[in-house]
Coordinates of C-alpha atoms and ligand atoms in Angstrom, one line a residue:
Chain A
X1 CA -0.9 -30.1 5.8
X2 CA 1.4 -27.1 7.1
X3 CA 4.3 -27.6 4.6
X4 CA 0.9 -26.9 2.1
X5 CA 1.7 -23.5 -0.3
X6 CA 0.2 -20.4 1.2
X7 CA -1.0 -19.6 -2.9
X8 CA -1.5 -22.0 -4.7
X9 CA -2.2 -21.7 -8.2
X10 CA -2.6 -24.0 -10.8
X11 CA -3.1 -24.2 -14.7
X12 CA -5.0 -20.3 -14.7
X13 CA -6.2 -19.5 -17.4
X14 CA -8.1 -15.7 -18.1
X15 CA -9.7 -14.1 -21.0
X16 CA -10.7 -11.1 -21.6
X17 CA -14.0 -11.4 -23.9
X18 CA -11.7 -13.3 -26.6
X19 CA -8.0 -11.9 -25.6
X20 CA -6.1 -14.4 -23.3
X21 CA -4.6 -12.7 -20.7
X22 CA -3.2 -15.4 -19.1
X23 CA -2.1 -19.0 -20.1
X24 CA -2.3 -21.9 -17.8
X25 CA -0.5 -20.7 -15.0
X26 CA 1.1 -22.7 -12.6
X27 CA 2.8 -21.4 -9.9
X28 CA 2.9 -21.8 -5.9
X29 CA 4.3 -19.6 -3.2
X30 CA 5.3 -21.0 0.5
X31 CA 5.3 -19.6 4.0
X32 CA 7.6 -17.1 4.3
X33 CA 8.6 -17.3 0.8
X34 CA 9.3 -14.3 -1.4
X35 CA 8.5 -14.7 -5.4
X36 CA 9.2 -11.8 -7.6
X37 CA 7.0 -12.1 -10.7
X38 CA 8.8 -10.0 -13.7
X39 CA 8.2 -10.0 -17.6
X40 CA 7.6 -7.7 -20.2
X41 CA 4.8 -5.0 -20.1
X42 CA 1.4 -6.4 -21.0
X43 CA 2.8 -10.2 -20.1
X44 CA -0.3 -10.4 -17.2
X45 CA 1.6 -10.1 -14.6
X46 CA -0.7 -7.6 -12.3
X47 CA -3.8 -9.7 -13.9
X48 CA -1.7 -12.6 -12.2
X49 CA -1.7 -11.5 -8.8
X50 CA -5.0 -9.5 -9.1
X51 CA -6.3 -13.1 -9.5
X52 CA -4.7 -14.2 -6.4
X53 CA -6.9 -12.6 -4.0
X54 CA -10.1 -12.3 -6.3
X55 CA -9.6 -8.7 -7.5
X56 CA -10.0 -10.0 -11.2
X57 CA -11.9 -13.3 -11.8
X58 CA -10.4 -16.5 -13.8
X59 CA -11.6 -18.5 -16.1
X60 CA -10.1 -21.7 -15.5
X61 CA -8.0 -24.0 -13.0
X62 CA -7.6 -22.9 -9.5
X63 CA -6.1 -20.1 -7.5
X64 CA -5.9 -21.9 -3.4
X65 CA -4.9 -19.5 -0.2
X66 CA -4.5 -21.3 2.5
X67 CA -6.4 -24.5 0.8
X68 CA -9.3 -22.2 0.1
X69 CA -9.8 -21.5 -3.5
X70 CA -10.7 -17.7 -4.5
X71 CA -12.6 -18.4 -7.3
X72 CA -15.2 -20.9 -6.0
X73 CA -19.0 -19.6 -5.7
X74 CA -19.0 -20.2 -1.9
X75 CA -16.1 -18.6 -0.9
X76 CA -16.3 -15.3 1.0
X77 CA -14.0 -13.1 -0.9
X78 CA -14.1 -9.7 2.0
X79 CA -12.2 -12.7 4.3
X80 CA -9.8 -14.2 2.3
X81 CA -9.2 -10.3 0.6
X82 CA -8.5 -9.3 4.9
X83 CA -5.9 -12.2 5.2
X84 CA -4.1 -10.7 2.3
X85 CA -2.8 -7.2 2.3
X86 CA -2.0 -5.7 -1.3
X87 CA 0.2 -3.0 -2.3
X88 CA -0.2 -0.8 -5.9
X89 CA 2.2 0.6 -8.5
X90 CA -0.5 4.2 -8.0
X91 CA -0.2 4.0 -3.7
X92 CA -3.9 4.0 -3.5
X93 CA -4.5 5.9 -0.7
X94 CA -7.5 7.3 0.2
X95 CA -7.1 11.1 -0.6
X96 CA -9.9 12.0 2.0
X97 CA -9.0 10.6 4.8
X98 CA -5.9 11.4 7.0
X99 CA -3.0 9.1 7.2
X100 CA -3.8 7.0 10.2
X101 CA -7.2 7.2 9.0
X102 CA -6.1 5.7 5.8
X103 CA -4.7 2.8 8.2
X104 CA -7.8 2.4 10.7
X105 CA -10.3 2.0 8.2
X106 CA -10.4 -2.0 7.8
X107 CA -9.3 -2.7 11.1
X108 CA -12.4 -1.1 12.3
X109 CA -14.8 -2.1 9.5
X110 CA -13.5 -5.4 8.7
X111 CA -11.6 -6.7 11.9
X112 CA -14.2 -4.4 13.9
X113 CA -11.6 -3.1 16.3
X114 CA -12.4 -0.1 18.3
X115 CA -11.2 2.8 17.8
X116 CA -7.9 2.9 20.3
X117 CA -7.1 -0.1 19.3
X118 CA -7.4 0.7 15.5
X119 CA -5.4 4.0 16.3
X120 CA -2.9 2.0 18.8
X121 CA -1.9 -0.7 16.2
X122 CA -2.1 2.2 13.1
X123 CA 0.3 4.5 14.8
X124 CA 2.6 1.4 15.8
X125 CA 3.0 0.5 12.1
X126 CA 3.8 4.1 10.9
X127 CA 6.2 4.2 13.6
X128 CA 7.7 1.2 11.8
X129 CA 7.6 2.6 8.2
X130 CA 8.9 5.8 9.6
X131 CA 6.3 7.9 9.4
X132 CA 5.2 8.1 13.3
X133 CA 5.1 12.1 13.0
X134 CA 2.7 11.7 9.3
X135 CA -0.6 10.6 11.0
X136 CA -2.1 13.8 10.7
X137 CA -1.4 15.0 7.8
X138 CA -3.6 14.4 4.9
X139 CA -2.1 11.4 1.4
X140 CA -1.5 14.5 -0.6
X141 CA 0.9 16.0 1.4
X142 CA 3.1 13.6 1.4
X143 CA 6.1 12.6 -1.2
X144 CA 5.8 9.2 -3.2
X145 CA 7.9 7.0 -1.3
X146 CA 6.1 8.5 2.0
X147 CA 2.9 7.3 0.3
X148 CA 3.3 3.8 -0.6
X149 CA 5.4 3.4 3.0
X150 CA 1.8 4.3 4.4
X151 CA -0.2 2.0 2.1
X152 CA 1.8 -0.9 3.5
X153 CA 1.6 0.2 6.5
X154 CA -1.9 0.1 5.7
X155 CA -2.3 -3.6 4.4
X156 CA 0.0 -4.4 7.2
X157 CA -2.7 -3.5 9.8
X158 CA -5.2 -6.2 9.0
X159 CA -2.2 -8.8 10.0
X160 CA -2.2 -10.6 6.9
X161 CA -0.6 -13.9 6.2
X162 CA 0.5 -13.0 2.7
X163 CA 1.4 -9.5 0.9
X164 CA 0.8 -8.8 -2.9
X165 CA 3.1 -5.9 -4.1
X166 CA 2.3 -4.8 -7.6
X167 CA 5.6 -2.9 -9.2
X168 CA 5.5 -1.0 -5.4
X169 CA 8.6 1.5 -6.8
X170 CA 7.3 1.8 -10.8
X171 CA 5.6 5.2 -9.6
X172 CA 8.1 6.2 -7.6
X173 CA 11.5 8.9 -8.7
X174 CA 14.7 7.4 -8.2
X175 CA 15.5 8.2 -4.8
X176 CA 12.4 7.6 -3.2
X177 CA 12.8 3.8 -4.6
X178 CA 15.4 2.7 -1.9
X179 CA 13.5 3.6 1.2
X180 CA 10.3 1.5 -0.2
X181 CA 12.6 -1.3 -1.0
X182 CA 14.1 -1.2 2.3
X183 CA 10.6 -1.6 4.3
X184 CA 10.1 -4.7 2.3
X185 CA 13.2 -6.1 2.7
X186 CA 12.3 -5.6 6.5
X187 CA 9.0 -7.3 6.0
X188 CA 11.0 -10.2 4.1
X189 CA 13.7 -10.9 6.9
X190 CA 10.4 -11.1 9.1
X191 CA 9.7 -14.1 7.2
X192 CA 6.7 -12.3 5.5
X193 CA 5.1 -14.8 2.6
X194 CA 5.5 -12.2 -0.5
X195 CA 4.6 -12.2 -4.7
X196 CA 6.4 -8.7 -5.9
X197 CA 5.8 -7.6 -9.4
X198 CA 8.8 -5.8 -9.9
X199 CA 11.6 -4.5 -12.1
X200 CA 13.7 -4.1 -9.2
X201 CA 16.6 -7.2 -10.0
X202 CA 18.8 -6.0 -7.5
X203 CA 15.5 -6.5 -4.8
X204 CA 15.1 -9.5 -6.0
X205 CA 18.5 -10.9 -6.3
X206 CA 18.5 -10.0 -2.6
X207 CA 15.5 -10.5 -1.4
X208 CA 13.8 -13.3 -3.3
X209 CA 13.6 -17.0 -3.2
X210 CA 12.0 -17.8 -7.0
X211 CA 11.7 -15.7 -10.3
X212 CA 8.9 -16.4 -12.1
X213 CA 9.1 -14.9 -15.4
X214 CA 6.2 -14.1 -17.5
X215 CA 5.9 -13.5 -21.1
X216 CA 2.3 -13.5 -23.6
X217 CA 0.1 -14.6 -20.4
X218 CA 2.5 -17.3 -19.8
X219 CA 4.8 -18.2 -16.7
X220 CA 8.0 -19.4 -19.0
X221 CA 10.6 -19.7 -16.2
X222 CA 9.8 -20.5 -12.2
X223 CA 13.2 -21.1 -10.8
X224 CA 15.6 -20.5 -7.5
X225 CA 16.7 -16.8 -7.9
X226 CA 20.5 -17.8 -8.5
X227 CA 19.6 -19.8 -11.5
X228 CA 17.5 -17.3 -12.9
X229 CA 20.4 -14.7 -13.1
X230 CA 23.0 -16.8 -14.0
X231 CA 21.4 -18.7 -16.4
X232 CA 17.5 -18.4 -17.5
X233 CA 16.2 -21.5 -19.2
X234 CA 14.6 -19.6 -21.7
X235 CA 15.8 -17.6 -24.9
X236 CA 12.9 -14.9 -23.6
X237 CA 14.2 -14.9 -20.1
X238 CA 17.9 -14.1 -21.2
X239 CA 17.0 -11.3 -24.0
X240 CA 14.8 -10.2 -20.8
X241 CA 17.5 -9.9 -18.5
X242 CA 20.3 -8.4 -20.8
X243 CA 17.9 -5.3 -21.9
X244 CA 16.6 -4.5 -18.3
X245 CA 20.3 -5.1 -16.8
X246 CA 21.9 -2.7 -19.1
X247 CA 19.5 0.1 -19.5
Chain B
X1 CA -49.2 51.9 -16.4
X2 CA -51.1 53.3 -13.7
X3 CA -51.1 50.3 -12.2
X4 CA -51.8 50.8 -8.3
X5 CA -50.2 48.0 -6.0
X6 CA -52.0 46.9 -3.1
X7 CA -50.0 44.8 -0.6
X8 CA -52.6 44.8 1.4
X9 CA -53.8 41.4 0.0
X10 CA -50.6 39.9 1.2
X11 CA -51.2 40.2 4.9
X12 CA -55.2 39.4 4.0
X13 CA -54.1 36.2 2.8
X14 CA -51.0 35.4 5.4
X15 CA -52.7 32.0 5.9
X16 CA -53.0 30.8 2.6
X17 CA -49.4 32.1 1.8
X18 CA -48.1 30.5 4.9
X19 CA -49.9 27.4 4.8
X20 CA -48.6 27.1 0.5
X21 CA -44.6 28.3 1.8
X22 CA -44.9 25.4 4.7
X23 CA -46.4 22.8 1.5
X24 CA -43.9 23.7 -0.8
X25 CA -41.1 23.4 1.8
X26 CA -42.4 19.8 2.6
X27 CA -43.1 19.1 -0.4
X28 CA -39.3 20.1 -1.1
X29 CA -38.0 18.4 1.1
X30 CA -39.6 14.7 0.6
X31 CA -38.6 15.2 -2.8
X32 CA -34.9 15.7 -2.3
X33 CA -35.3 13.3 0.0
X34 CA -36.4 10.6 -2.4
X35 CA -34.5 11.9 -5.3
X36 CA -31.4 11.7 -3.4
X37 CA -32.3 8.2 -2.3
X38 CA -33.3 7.2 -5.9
X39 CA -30.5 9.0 -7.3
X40 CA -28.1 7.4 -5.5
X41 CA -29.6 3.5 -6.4
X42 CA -29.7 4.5 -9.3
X43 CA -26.4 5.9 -10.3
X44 CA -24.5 3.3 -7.9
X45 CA -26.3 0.3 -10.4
X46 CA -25.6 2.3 -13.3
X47 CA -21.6 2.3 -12.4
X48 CA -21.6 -1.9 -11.7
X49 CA -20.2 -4.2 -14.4
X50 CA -23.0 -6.1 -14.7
X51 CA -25.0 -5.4 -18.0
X52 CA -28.0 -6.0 -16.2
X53 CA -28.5 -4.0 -13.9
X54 CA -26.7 -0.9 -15.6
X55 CA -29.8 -1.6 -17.9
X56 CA -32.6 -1.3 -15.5
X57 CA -30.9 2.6 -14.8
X58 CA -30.7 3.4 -18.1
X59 CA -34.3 2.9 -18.4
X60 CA -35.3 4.3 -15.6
X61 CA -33.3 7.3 -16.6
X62 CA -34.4 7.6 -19.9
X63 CA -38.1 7.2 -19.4
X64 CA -38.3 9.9 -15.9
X65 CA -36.3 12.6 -18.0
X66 CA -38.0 12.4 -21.0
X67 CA -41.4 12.9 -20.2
X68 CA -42.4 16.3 -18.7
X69 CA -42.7 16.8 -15.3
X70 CA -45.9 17.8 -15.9
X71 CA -47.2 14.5 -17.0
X72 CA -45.3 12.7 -14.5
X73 CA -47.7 14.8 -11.8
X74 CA -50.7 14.1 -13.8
X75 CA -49.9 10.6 -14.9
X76 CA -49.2 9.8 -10.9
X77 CA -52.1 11.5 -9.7
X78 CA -54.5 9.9 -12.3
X79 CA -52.7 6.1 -11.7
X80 CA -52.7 5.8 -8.3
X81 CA -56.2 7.5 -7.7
X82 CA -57.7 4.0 -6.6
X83 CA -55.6 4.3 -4.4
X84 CA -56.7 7.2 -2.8
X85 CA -53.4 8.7 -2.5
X86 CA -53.3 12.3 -1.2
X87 CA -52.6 14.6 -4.1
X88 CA -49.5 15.7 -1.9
X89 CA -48.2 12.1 -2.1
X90 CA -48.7 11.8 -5.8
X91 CA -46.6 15.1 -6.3
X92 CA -44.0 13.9 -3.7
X93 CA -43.5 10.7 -5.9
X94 CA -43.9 12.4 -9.6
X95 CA -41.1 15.0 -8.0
X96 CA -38.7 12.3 -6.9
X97 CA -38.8 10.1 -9.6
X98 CA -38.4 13.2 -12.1
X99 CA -35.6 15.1 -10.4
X100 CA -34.0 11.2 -8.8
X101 CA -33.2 10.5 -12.8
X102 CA -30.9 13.7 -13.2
X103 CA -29.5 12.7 -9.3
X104 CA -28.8 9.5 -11.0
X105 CA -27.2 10.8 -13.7
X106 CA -25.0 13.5 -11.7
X107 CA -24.5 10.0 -9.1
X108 CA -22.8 7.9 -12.1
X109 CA -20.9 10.9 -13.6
X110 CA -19.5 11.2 -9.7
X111 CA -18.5 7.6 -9.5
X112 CA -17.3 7.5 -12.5
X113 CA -14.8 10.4 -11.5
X114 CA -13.2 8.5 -8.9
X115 CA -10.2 6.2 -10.2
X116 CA -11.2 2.3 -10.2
X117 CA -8.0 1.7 -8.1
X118 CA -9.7 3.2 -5.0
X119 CA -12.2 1.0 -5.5
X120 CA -10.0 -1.9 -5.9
X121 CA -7.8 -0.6 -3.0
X122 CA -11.1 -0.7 -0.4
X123 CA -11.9 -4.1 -1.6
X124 CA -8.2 -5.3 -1.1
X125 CA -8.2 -4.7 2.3
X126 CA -11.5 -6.8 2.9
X127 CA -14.3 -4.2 3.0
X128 CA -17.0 -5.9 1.3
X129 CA -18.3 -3.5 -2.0
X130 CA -21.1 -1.7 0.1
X131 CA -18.7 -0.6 2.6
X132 CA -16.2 -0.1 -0.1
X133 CA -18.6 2.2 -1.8
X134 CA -19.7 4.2 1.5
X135 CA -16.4 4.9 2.8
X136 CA -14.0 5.1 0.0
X137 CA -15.9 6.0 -3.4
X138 CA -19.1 7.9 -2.1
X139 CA -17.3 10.8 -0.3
X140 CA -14.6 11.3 -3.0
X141 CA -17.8 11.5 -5.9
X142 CA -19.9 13.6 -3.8
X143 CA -17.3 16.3 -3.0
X144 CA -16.8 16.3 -6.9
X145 CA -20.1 16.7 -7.6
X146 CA -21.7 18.9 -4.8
X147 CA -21.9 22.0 -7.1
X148 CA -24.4 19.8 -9.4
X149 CA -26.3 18.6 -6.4
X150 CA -26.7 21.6 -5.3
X151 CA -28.2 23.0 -8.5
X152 CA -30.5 19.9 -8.8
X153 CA -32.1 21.1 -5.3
X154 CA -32.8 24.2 -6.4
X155 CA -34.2 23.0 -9.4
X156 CA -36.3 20.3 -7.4
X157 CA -37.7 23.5 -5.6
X158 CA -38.6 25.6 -8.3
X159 CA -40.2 22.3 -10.2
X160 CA -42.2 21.6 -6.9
X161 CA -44.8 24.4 -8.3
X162 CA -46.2 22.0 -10.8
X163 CA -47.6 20.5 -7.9
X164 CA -50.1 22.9 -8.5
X165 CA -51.5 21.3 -11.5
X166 CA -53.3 18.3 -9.2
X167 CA -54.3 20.8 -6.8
X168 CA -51.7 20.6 -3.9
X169 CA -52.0 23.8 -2.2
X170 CA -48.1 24.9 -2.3
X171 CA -46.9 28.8 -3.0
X172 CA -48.3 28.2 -6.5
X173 CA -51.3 27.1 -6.1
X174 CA -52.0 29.7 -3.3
X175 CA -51.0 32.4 -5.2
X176 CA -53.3 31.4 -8.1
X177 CA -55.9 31.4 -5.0
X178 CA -55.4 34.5 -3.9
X179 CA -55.6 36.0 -7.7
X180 CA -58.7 34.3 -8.2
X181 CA -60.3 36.2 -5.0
X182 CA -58.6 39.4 -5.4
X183 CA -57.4 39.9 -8.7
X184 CA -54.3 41.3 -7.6
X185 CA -52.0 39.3 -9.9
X186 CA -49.0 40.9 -9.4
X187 CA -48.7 41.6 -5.7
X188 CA -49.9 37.8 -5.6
X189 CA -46.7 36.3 -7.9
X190 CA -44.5 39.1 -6.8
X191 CA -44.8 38.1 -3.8
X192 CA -44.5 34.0 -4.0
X193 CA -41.7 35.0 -6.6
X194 CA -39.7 36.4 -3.6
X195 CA -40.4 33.7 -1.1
X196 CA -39.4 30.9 -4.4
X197 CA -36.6 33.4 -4.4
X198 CA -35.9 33.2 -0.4
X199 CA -36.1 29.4 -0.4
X200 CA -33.5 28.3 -3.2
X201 CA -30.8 31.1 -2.1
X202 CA -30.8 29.7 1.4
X203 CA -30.8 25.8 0.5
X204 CA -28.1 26.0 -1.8
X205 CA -26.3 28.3 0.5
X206 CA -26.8 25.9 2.9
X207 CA -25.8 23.0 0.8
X208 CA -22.7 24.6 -0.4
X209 CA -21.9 25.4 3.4
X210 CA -22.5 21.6 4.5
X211 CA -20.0 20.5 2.1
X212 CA -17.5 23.6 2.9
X213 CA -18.0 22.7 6.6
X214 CA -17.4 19.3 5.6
X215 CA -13.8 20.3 4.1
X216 CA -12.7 22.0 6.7
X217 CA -13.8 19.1 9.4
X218 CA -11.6 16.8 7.8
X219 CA -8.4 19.4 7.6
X220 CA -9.2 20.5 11.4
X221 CA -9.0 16.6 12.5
X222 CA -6.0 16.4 10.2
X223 CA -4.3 19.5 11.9
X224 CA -5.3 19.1 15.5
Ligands
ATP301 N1 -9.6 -4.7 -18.2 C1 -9.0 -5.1 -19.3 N2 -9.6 -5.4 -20.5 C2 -9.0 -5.9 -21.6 N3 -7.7 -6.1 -21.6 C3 -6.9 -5.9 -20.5 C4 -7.5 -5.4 -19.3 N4 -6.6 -5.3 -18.3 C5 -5.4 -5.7 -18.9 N5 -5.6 -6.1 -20.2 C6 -4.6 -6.6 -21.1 O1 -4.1 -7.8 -20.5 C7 -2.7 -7.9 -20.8 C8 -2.0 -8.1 -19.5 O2 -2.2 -6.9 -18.7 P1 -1.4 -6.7 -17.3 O3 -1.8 -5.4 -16.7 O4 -1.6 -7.9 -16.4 O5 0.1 -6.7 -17.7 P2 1.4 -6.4 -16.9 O6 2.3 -7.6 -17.1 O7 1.0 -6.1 -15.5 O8 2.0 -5.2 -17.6 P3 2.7 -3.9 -17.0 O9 4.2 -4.3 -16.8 O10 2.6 -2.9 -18.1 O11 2.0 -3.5 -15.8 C9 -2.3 -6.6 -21.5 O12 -2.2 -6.9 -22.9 C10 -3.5 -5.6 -21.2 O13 -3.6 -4.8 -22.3
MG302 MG1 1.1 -4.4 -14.3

C-alpha cells in the first residue's frame, strides 16, 4: 500500500467541446519523486497537471492522489486541492494582500490556524525562500523571481504531500531563473514528490527522476532522465531535444 | 418675473420635509441595501461556467432594466396589494430589483476584470469557490469598480423619488404636498432639490472615502 504512486494517472483522456486536448495519458509519480513534464507549446501539458489536482476536469480514465481519484463525484476537491500545493508560470499572487498575507490566507481558511500560528509558519517559510525581510511589503513591489519564491512559499504553507510547478521560470528574465530553480532544487533534495512543467533541461537533468514528454495531447516518452537525454525513444523527442538544446 | 419667494413655507412645513428627507433616506438605504445584495448574486452567477445559471442573470437583467422604473413601482405596488404590503415595502423592492440589475451588471464586468488565474490560484491552495470568491476575486473587482458603484448609489437616490408615484411620503412626495397646500412651487422643489443635492454629494463622498480609507489600510498594515 505505501510503495502505491502519490499521482496516479491512467489512460486520461480531455476534450475540449470536440478538440482533444489530451490523449490517453498514462503516467504515475512516486514519493519523493521528481517528473519533469516537457513538450512542445500547445502539447497539454499545463491541462495535464491542471487535471491532477481538479483545476480542469477529464473526460475519461482516472487521475488517483493518494488512492483518491479527483475526478470522482464524491470526492471533496478543497481537500485533496490543500494536500497539493501548485505553482504558476504568471506567480499568482494576490496583488491585495501583503506578502505574508499572501502566505496566511489558506492556513487560516483552509487549515483554520490562528493567526500566530499562520504568521509563525508564513514568516518561517519566507525565511527559507529568502525573503524573511519581504513580509510587508505588498506582490507588486517585488521583482519576478522574488514573486514566484513567495508563491511557493505560499503552497508550501499548507504542508502538502505533492507540488505542481507549471513552467515556474517561463515568466521570469534570465537572471532571476537560477534563484527559482535553486529553491526547488532545495525542495527536491528534501525528498519533495514533484511534476515540473519546464523547459529548464539543465533542472531537469539535475534534478529529475523521469521525463515525460508530451506531444498532440499525448505522453510519447516516460523514461529515467539519463535515457531521455542520451537517447529519446521517439523521432519527436530527439527533434525536441536538438532545437531546445541549441537555441 | 416678479415672482416673490416666500421661504417662509419651508419652516411651516419642517415636518413634512423632515419626515419625506428621513423616508427617502430609508428608503435609500434598503434599496442599496438590496441592490447590492442582488447585484452581487446576480453578477457572481452571471460569471460561473455553467450555462444555466449565467441564464437565469441574464433574464433577470434584461427584464429589471428594460422596463421603467416607473412600472416596476406600479407593477409592485398593484401585485403584491393582497398582500397588504406597505407602499414603502413595495417601493423598497421595485427600487432594488431595478437599480440590483445595473449592480449586477457593474458585479460581472468587475469579475470579469480580475484574471481567471487568481481564481484558479485561491482554489489551488484549497479554499473552496465561495471563499475563493470572498477573499481573492471580490476585493480585487470591487476596487476596480468602486467609481461605478458609487455612481449607481447616487442614482438609486435620485430614482427613489418615483416612490412618489404609489404614495410613499419621501422628499418628492412632500414637496408635491406642500405645493398642493401652498402653491409655492418653487420654494417647495428648490428646496427638496437642495437636500436631493445634499444627500448624493455626501454618499458618494462617503463611498469614495470608504474605498480610499480602504487603500490606505491595506498600505499602512503593509508599512507598519
Ligand atoms: N480553455 C480552453 N479551451 C479550448 N482549448 C484550450 C483551452 N485551454 C487550452 N486549450 C488548448 O489545449 C491545448 C493544450 O493546451 P495547454 O495549455 O495544456 O498546452 P501546453 O503544453 O501547456 O502549452 P504551453 O507550452 O504553451 O504552455 C492547446 O492547443 C490549447 O490551445
Ligand atoms: Mg502551459
Amino acid at each position: 500500500m505505501s510503495d502505491r504512486p502519490m499521482i496516479e494517472i491512467e489512460s486520461v483522456s480531455k476534450w475540449y467541446e470536440s478538440f482533444r486536448v489530451l490523449s490517453d495519458c498514462t503516467t504515475a509519480v512516486g514519493r519523493g519523486e521528481v517528473v519533469v513534464v516537457c513538450g512542445p507549446s500547445g502539447s497539454g501539458k499545463s491541462t495535464l497537471i491542471k487535471c491532477v489536482n481538479g483545476l480542469e476536469p477529464y473526460q475519461e480514465g482516472r487521475i488517483l492522489v493518494e488512492g483518491v481519484e479527483v475526478g470522482a463525484k464524491g470526492t471533496n476537491l478543497p481537500e485533496l486541492r490543500a494536500g497539493i500545493g501548485m505553482v504558476f508560470q504568471h506567480f499568482e499572487l494576490y496583488p491585495h494582500l501583503s506578502v505574508l498575507e499572501n502566505i496566511t490566507l489558506a492556513q487560516r481558511q483552509v487549515l483554520k490556524r490562528s493567526k500566530a500560528e499562520a504568521d509563525e509558519r508564513g514568516r518561517a517559510l519566507l525565511a527559507r525562500v529568502g525573503l524573511a525581510e519581504k513580509e510587508r511589503q505588498m506582490p507588486a513591489d517585488l521583482s519576478g523571481g522574488q514573486q514566484q519564491r513567495v508563491a511557493i512559499a505560499r503552497a508550501l504553507a499548507l504542508d502538502p504531500k505533492a507540488m505542481l510547478f507549471d513552467e515556474p521560470t517561463s515568466a521570469l528574465d534570465p537572471e532571476m531563473i537560477h534563484e527559482v530553480l535553486a529553491v526547488m532544487s532545495e525542495l527536491a533534495a528534501e525528498g519533495m514528490t514533484m511534476m515540473v512543467v519546464t523547459h529548464e533541461m539543465g533542472f531537469a537533468r539535475r534534478v529529475a527522476n523521469r521525463v515525460v514528454f508530451m506531444d498532440e495531447g499525448r505522453i510519447v516518452e516516460d523514461v529515467e532522465t539519463e535515457a531521455f537525454f542520451t537517447a529519446p525513444e521517439s523521432e519527436r523527442g530527439r527533434d525536441f531535444l536538438s532545437k531546445i538544446l541549441n537555441h | 418675473m416678479n415672482y416673490s419667494f416666500d421661504w417662509s413655507v419651508i419652516w411651516e412645513y419642517r415636518e413634512l420635509i423632515t419626515r419625506g428627507f428621513i423616508n427617502t433616506v430609508l428608503l435609500s438605504l434598503l434599496g442599496l441595501i438590496f441592490a447590492a445584495l442582488l447585484g452581487i448574486l446576480m453578477g457572481t452567477l452571471a460569471s460561473v461556467s455553467s450555462r444555466r445559471l449565467r441564464w437565469i442573470a441574464t433574464i433577470y437583467v434584461e427584464t429589471a432594466r428594460n422596463i421603467p422604473l416607473l412600472i416596476h413601482m406600479y407593477f409592485w405596488y398593484i401585485a403584491l396589494a393582497y398582500l397588504r404590503l406597505p407602499a414603502f415595502a413595495c417601493a423598497v423592492l421595485g427600487l432594488s430589483i431595478y437599480s440590483g440589475a445595473y449592480v449586477t451588471e457593474v458585479v460581472r464586468s468587475g469579475i470579469a476584470a480580475v484574471p481567471r488565474g487568481q481564481y484558479a490560484a485561491a482554489l489551488a491552495t484549497g479554499l473552496p469557490p465561495f471563499a475563493a470568491m470572498r477573499h481573492v476575486v471580490y476585493p480585487q473587482a470591487l476596487k476596480i469598480v468602486t467609481p461605478s458603484l458609487a455612481g449607481l448609489a447616487s442614482q438609486l437616490i435620485k430614482d427613489s423619488s418615483l416612490a412618489s408615484v404609489i404614495a410613499v411620503a419621501e422628499l418628492t412626495y412632500e414637496a408635491g404636498a406642500i405645493e398642493g397646500l401652498t402653491f409655492r412651487t418653487f420654494e417647495a422643489y428648490i428646496f427638496v432639490s437642495l437636500l436631493y443635492l445634499a444627500l448624493v454629494t455626501i454618499v458618494s463622498q462617503v463611498l469614495m472615502l470608504l474605498t480610499r480609507s480602504r487603500k490606505s489600510e491595506t498600505i499602512s498594515v503593509s508599512e507598519g
